[in-house]
């Protein structure tokens, strides 16, 4: 059985105001860069306890939370009634799943550094989007590996955003754009968070 790397963190995940503020800022950056409407069904990649979904929910019709941590999704389920849209969840690794449908958009906060093959991930996201659908993926700019106190399950110490935009183009996306979303202040230093947006051609 796969180890749940977040089992010991899930209960207290939402207690850190820094984490909540980051999710809120990412959601606001998504809203600024992508037209959202109530007929949309989004996939939240690496949804965790649903922090990003919570802030996006008032703008869309439905969000499917995808995460490979059962303990995080358990916390998501506990607060499902607080979301301002319909929700459902899927437990598993997106790289190994056959998802049941295609989506209007894919949102994600601080997840893609946990996925080893970024190029393959972008290709997979392209496959599970409707024509005209969007990605809005937030993560860290390149960092020195000091962001996490424990780097187990971390494959990327942030990202070279120029390369990431090129990888998105190579996967078939149009008009990739990088926006600054938030600065996470930690005792050792500050870490900047970007948002990558791009669209699948119609």
PDB file of C-alpha atoms in Angstrom:
ATOM      1  CA  UNK A   1       0.000   0.000   0.000  1.00  0.00           C
ATOM      2  CA  UNK A   2       1.281   3.448  -0.904  1.00  0.00           C
ATOM      3  CA  UNK A   3       2.447   5.574   2.029  1.00  0.00           C
ATOM      4  CA  UNK A   4       0.218   8.571   2.800  1.00  0.00           C
ATOM      5  CA  UNK A   5       2.839  11.288   3.193  1.00  0.00           C
ATOM      6  CA  UNK A   6       0.240  13.693   4.590  1.00  0.00           C
ATOM      7  CA  UNK A   7      -1.416  11.409   7.176  1.00  0.00           C
ATOM      8  CA  UNK A   8       0.229  13.173  10.129  1.00  0.00           C
ATOM      9  CA  UNK A   9      -0.446  16.644   8.702  1.00  0.00           C
ATOM     10  CA  UNK A  10      -4.054  16.471   7.513  1.00  0.00           C
ATOM     11  CA  UNK A  11      -5.825  17.338  10.794  1.00  0.00           C
ATOM     12  CA  UNK A  12      -3.831  20.539  11.315  1.00  0.00           C
ATOM     13  CA  UNK A  13      -3.386  21.451   7.631  1.00  0.00           C
ATOM     14  CA  UNK A  14      -5.865  24.349   7.630  1.00  0.00           C
ATOM     15  CA  UNK A  15      -4.648  25.766  10.947  1.00  0.00           C
ATOM     16  CA  UNK A  16      -1.707  27.615   9.407  1.00  0.00           C
ATOM     17  CA  UNK A  17      -2.867  31.084   8.407  1.00  0.00           C
ATOM     18  CA  UNK A  18       0.042  31.265   5.929  1.00  0.00           C
ATOM     19  CA  UNK A  19      -1.394  28.271   4.073  1.00  0.00           C
ATOM     20  CA  UNK A  20      -4.908  29.744   4.006  1.00  0.00           C
ATOM     21  CA  UNK A  21      -3.650  33.135   2.812  1.00  0.00           C
ATOM     22  CA  UNK A  22      -1.617  31.448   0.066  1.00  0.00           C
ATOM     23  CA  UNK A  23      -4.669  29.512  -1.180  1.00  0.00           C
ATOM     24  CA  UNK A  24      -6.814  32.662  -1.080  1.00  0.00           C
ATOM     25  CA  UNK A  25      -4.211  34.656  -3.021  1.00  0.00           C
ATOM     26  CA  UNK A  26      -3.866  31.884  -5.622  1.00  0.00           C
ATOM     27  CA  UNK A  27      -7.665  31.755  -6.007  1.00  0.00           C
ATOM     28  CA  UNK A  28      -7.790  35.533  -6.499  1.00  0.00           C
ATOM     29  CA  UNK A  29      -5.028  35.302  -9.125  1.00  0.00           C
ATOM     30  CA  UNK A  30      -6.964  32.569 -10.929  1.00  0.00           C
ATOM     31  CA  UNK A  31     -10.117  34.720 -10.935  1.00  0.00           C
ATOM     32  CA  UNK A  32      -8.111  37.646 -12.351  1.00  0.00           C
ATOM     33  CA  UNK A  33      -6.681  35.550 -15.178  1.00  0.00           C
ATOM     34  CA  UNK A  34      -9.399  33.055 -16.133  1.00  0.00           C
ATOM     35  CA  UNK A  35     -13.097  33.750 -16.827  1.00  0.00           C
ATOM     36  CA  UNK A  36     -15.070  31.457 -14.506  1.00  0.00           C
ATOM     37  CA  UNK A  37     -18.815  30.812 -14.600  1.00  0.00           C
ATOM     38  CA  UNK A  38     -21.464  28.714 -12.874  1.00  0.00           C
ATOM     39  CA  UNK A  39     -21.691  26.119 -15.646  1.00  0.00           C
ATOM     40  CA  UNK A  40     -18.062  25.062 -15.170  1.00  0.00           C
ATOM     41  CA  UNK A  41     -16.934  21.751 -13.723  1.00  0.00           C
ATOM     42  CA  UNK A  42     -13.331  22.006 -12.504  1.00  0.00           C
ATOM     43  CA  UNK A  43     -10.783  19.445 -11.393  1.00  0.00           C
ATOM     44  CA  UNK A  44      -8.688  20.453  -8.366  1.00  0.00           C
ATOM     45  CA  UNK A  45      -5.413  18.565  -8.763  1.00  0.00           C
ATOM     46  CA  UNK A  46      -3.865  17.732  -5.395  1.00  0.00           C
ATOM     47  CA  UNK A  47      -6.882  19.275  -3.699  1.00  0.00           C
ATOM     48  CA  UNK A  48      -5.810  18.280  -0.193  1.00  0.00           C
ATOM     49  CA  UNK A  49      -8.285  19.551   2.394  1.00  0.00           C
ATOM     50  CA  UNK A  50      -9.915  21.790  -0.203  1.00  0.00           C
ATOM     51  CA  UNK A  51      -8.428  25.189   0.626  1.00  0.00           C
ATOM     52  CA  UNK A  52      -8.168  26.309  -3.009  1.00  0.00           C
ATOM     53  CA  UNK A  53     -11.524  24.718  -3.907  1.00  0.00           C
ATOM     54  CA  UNK A  54     -13.209  26.600  -1.058  1.00  0.00           C
ATOM     55  CA  UNK A  55     -12.200  29.992  -2.473  1.00  0.00           C
ATOM     56  CA  UNK A  56     -13.013  29.052  -6.098  1.00  0.00           C
ATOM     57  CA  UNK A  57     -16.342  27.332  -5.325  1.00  0.00           C
ATOM     58  CA  UNK A  58     -18.554  30.476  -5.416  1.00  0.00           C
ATOM     59  CA  UNK A  59     -17.497  31.089  -9.031  1.00  0.00           C
ATOM     60  CA  UNK A  60     -18.248  27.640 -10.552  1.00  0.00           C
ATOM     61  CA  UNK A  61     -20.863  24.894 -10.604  1.00  0.00           C
ATOM     62  CA  UNK A  62     -18.890  21.845  -9.516  1.00  0.00           C
ATOM     63  CA  UNK A  63     -15.399  20.896  -8.343  1.00  0.00           C
ATOM     64  CA  UNK A  64     -13.926  17.405  -8.349  1.00  0.00           C
ATOM     65  CA  UNK A  65     -11.164  17.079  -5.774  1.00  0.00           C
ATOM     66  CA  UNK A  66      -8.362  14.729  -6.819  1.00  0.00           C
ATOM     67  CA  UNK A  67      -5.713  13.701  -4.293  1.00  0.00           C
ATOM     68  CA  UNK A  68      -3.688  10.588  -3.528  1.00  0.00           C
ATOM     69  CA  UNK A  69      -3.824  11.215   0.245  1.00  0.00           C
ATOM     70  CA  UNK A  70      -6.884   9.563   1.825  1.00  0.00           C
ATOM     71  CA  UNK A  71      -6.375  11.506   5.069  1.00  0.00           C
ATOM     72  CA  UNK A  72      -6.440  14.843   3.235  1.00  0.00           C
ATOM     73  CA  UNK A  73      -9.605  13.891   1.335  1.00  0.00           C
ATOM     74  CA  UNK A  74     -11.176  12.848   4.641  1.00  0.00           C
ATOM     75  CA  UNK A  75     -10.728  16.440   5.833  1.00  0.00           C
ATOM     76  CA  UNK A  76     -12.135  17.648   2.489  1.00  0.00           C
ATOM     77  CA  UNK A  77     -15.261  15.554   3.074  1.00  0.00           C
ATOM     78  CA  UNK A  78     -15.688  16.862   6.613  1.00  0.00           C
ATOM     79  CA  UNK A  79     -16.173  20.414   5.356  1.00  0.00           C
ATOM     80  CA  UNK A  80     -17.975  19.635   2.078  1.00  0.00           C
ATOM     81  CA  UNK A  81     -21.125  21.382   3.247  1.00  0.00           C
ATOM     82  CA  UNK A  82     -19.220  24.667   3.524  1.00  0.00           C
ATOM     83  CA  UNK A  83     -18.445  24.793  -0.213  1.00  0.00           C
ATOM     84  CA  UNK A  84     -20.526  27.127  -2.364  1.00  0.00           C
ATOM     85  CA  UNK A  85     -20.778  24.611  -5.217  1.00  0.00           C
ATOM     86  CA  UNK A  86     -21.303  20.904  -5.748  1.00  0.00           C
ATOM     87  CA  UNK A  87     -18.239  18.781  -4.923  1.00  0.00           C
ATOM     88  CA  UNK A  88     -17.019  15.231  -5.328  1.00  0.00           C
ATOM     89  CA  UNK A  89     -13.676  13.541  -4.815  1.00  0.00           C
ATOM     90  CA  UNK A  90     -11.420  10.984  -6.467  1.00  0.00           C
ATOM     91  CA  UNK A  91      -8.581   9.324  -4.576  1.00  0.00           C
ATOM     92  CA  UNK A  92      -5.545   8.397  -6.637  1.00  0.00           C
ATOM     93  CA  UNK A  93      -2.536   9.435  -8.699  1.00  0.00           C
ATOM     94  CA  UNK A  94      -3.544  11.405 -11.792  1.00  0.00           C
ATOM     95  CA  UNK A  95      -0.721   9.788 -13.770  1.00  0.00           C
ATOM     96  CA  UNK A  96      -2.224   6.327 -13.148  1.00  0.00           C
ATOM     97  CA  UNK A  97      -5.941   7.083 -13.314  1.00  0.00           C
ATOM     98  CA  UNK A  98      -8.421   6.927 -16.159  1.00  0.00           C
ATOM     99  CA  UNK A  99     -10.572   9.886 -15.151  1.00  0.00           C
ATOM    100  CA  UNK A 100     -14.309   9.438 -15.756  1.00  0.00           C
ATOM    101  CA  UNK A 101     -14.790  12.583 -17.830  1.00  0.00           C
ATOM    102  CA  UNK A 102     -13.238  15.752 -19.231  1.00  0.00           C
ATOM    103  CA  UNK A 103     -13.284  19.084 -17.408  1.00  0.00           C
ATOM    104  CA  UNK A 104     -13.734  22.781 -18.164  1.00  0.00           C
ATOM    105  CA  UNK A 105     -10.621  23.653 -16.196  1.00  0.00           C
ATOM    106  CA  UNK A 106      -7.948  22.271 -13.891  1.00  0.00           C
ATOM    107  CA  UNK A 107      -6.774  24.215 -10.864  1.00  0.00           C
ATOM    108  CA  UNK A 108      -3.929  23.299  -8.546  1.00  0.00           C
ATOM    109  CA  UNK A 109      -2.062  24.765  -5.586  1.00  0.00           C
ATOM    110  CA  UNK A 110       1.434  23.655  -4.554  1.00  0.00           C
ATOM    111  CA  UNK A 111       1.057  20.170  -6.024  1.00  0.00           C
ATOM    112  CA  UNK A 112       3.085  19.824  -9.206  1.00  0.00           C
ATOM    113  CA  UNK A 113       6.431  19.807  -7.354  1.00  0.00           C
ATOM    114  CA  UNK A 114       5.258  16.442  -5.977  1.00  0.00           C
ATOM    115  CA  UNK A 115       4.869  14.971  -9.505  1.00  0.00           C
ATOM    116  CA  UNK A 116       8.093  13.681 -11.019  1.00  0.00           C
ATOM    117  CA  UNK A 117       7.450  13.979 -14.766  1.00  0.00           C
ATOM    118  CA  UNK A 118       6.085  17.472 -15.372  1.00  0.00           C
ATOM    119  CA  UNK A 119       6.014  17.074 -19.164  1.00  0.00           C
ATOM    120  CA  UNK A 120       3.905  13.908 -18.907  1.00  0.00           C
ATOM    121  CA  UNK A 121       1.655  15.623 -16.376  1.00  0.00           C
ATOM    122  CA  UNK A 122       0.952  18.533 -18.726  1.00  0.00           C
ATOM    123  CA  UNK A 123       0.145  16.087 -21.528  1.00  0.00           C
ATOM    124  CA  UNK A 124      -2.255  14.235 -19.209  1.00  0.00           C
ATOM    125  CA  UNK A 125      -3.954  17.494 -18.187  1.00  0.00           C
ATOM    126  CA  UNK A 126      -4.363  18.393 -21.856  1.00  0.00           C
ATOM    127  CA  UNK A 127      -6.083  15.032 -22.440  1.00  0.00           C
ATOM    128  CA  UNK A 128      -8.642  15.468 -19.644  1.00  0.00           C
ATOM    129  CA  UNK A 129      -9.690  19.004 -20.627  1.00  0.00           C
ATOM    130  CA  UNK A 130     -12.538  19.946 -22.918  1.00  0.00           C
ATOM    131  CA  UNK A 131     -11.561  21.983 -25.999  1.00  0.00           C
ATOM    132  CA  UNK A 132     -11.156  25.568 -24.792  1.00  0.00           C
ATOM    133  CA  UNK A 133     -10.526  24.367 -21.247  1.00  0.00           C
ATOM    134  CA  UNK A 134      -7.833  25.898 -19.063  1.00  0.00           C
ATOM    135  CA  UNK A 135      -5.127  25.029 -16.584  1.00  0.00           C
ATOM    136  CA  UNK A 136      -4.301  27.266 -13.620  1.00  0.00           C
ATOM    137  CA  UNK A 137      -1.402  25.698 -11.755  1.00  0.00           C
ATOM    138  CA  UNK A 138       0.280  27.434  -8.825  1.00  0.00           C
ATOM    139  CA  UNK A 139       3.643  26.426  -7.403  1.00  0.00           C
ATOM    140  CA  UNK A 140       6.996  27.771  -6.278  1.00  0.00           C
ATOM    141  CA  UNK A 141       9.492  29.607  -8.390  1.00  0.00           C
ATOM    142  CA  UNK A 142      12.883  27.856  -8.393  1.00  0.00           C
ATOM    143  CA  UNK A 143      14.173  27.515  -4.805  1.00  0.00           C
ATOM    144  CA  UNK A 144      17.136  25.921  -3.015  1.00  0.00           C
ATOM    145  CA  UNK A 145      15.320  22.988  -1.410  1.00  0.00           C
ATOM    146  CA  UNK A 146      14.823  24.743   1.917  1.00  0.00           C
ATOM    147  CA  UNK A 147      11.073  25.333   1.532  1.00  0.00           C
ATOM    148  CA  UNK A 148      10.096  21.936   2.948  1.00  0.00           C
ATOM    149  CA  UNK A 149      11.489  20.747   6.243  1.00  0.00           C
ATOM    150  CA  UNK A 150      11.243  17.213   4.828  1.00  0.00           C
ATOM    151  CA  UNK A 151      11.759  16.723   1.083  1.00  0.00           C
ATOM    152  CA  UNK A 152      10.362  13.179   0.910  1.00  0.00           C
ATOM    153  CA  UNK A 153       7.982  13.091  -2.050  1.00  0.00           C
ATOM    154  CA  UNK A 154       9.334  16.386  -3.428  1.00  0.00           C
ATOM    155  CA  UNK A 155      10.677  16.025  -6.978  1.00  0.00           C
ATOM    156  CA  UNK A 156      11.218  19.692  -7.844  1.00  0.00           C
ATOM    157  CA  UNK A 157      12.640  22.535  -5.784  1.00  0.00           C
ATOM    158  CA  UNK A 158      10.337  24.976  -7.514  1.00  0.00           C
ATOM    159  CA  UNK A 159      10.304  25.581 -11.252  1.00  0.00           C
ATOM    160  CA  UNK A 160      12.008  27.506 -14.019  1.00  0.00           C
ATOM    161  CA  UNK A 161       8.860  29.232 -15.267  1.00  0.00           C
ATOM    162  CA  UNK A 162      10.168  29.867 -18.802  1.00  0.00           C
ATOM    163  CA  UNK A 163      10.808  26.142 -19.199  1.00  0.00           C
ATOM    164  CA  UNK A 164       7.429  25.309 -17.703  1.00  0.00           C
ATOM    165  CA  UNK A 165       5.668  27.568 -20.210  1.00  0.00           C
ATOM    166  CA  UNK A 166       7.557  25.875 -23.044  1.00  0.00           C
ATOM    167  CA  UNK A 167       6.587  22.445 -21.689  1.00  0.00           C
ATOM    168  CA  UNK A 168       2.953  23.604 -21.665  1.00  0.00           C
ATOM    169  CA  UNK A 169       3.232  24.687 -25.306  1.00  0.00           C
ATOM    170  CA  UNK A 170       4.828  21.360 -26.222  1.00  0.00           C
ATOM    171  CA  UNK A 171       1.898  19.581 -24.553  1.00  0.00           C
ATOM    172  CA  UNK A 172      -0.507  21.456 -26.851  1.00  0.00           C
ATOM    173  CA  UNK A 173      -1.543  24.422 -24.719  1.00  0.00           C
ATOM    174  CA  UNK A 174      -1.937  27.931 -26.075  1.00  0.00           C
ATOM    175  CA  UNK A 175      -1.043  31.311 -24.580  1.00  0.00           C
ATOM    176  CA  UNK A 176       0.807  30.156 -21.469  1.00  0.00           C
ATOM    177  CA  UNK A 177       1.232  32.968 -18.969  1.00  0.00           C
ATOM    178  CA  UNK A 178       3.003  33.306 -15.622  1.00  0.00           C
ATOM    179  CA  UNK A 179       1.563  35.575 -12.929  1.00  0.00           C
ATOM    180  CA  UNK A 180       2.943  36.226  -9.468  1.00  0.00           C
ATOM    181  CA  UNK A 181       0.385  34.915  -6.955  1.00  0.00           C
ATOM    182  CA  UNK A 182       1.839  35.202  -3.460  1.00  0.00           C
ATOM    183  CA  UNK A 183       4.980  35.417  -1.335  1.00  0.00           C
ATOM    184  CA  UNK A 184       5.192  32.848   1.457  1.00  0.00           C
ATOM    185  CA  UNK A 185       7.161  34.222   4.384  1.00  0.00           C
ATOM    186  CA  UNK A 186       9.037  31.607   6.381  1.00  0.00           C
ATOM    187  CA  UNK A 187      11.562  32.153   9.172  1.00  0.00           C
ATOM    188  CA  UNK A 188      14.500  31.147   6.960  1.00  0.00           C
ATOM    189  CA  UNK A 189      13.475  33.216   3.892  1.00  0.00           C
ATOM    190  CA  UNK A 190      10.640  34.236   1.579  1.00  0.00           C
ATOM    191  CA  UNK A 191       9.403  32.027  -1.267  1.00  0.00           C
ATOM    192  CA  UNK A 192       7.496  33.349  -4.276  1.00  0.00           C
ATOM    193  CA  UNK A 193       4.537  31.494  -5.769  1.00  0.00           C
ATOM    194  CA  UNK A 194       3.577  31.732  -9.458  1.00  0.00           C
ATOM    195  CA  UNK A 195       0.416  30.847 -11.329  1.00  0.00           C
ATOM    196  CA  UNK A 196       0.717  29.229 -14.765  1.00  0.00           C
ATOM    197  CA  UNK A 197      -2.383  29.672 -16.919  1.00  0.00           C
ATOM    198  CA  UNK A 198      -2.904  28.297 -20.426  1.00  0.00           C
ATOM    199  CA  UNK A 199      -5.731  27.047 -22.639  1.00  0.00           C
ATOM    200  CA  UNK A 200      -6.414  23.982 -24.732  1.00  0.00           C
ATOM    201  CA  UNK A 201      -7.276  25.065 -28.293  1.00  0.00           C
ATOM    202  CA  UNK A 202     -10.965  25.010 -29.200  1.00  0.00           C
TER     203      UNK A 202
END
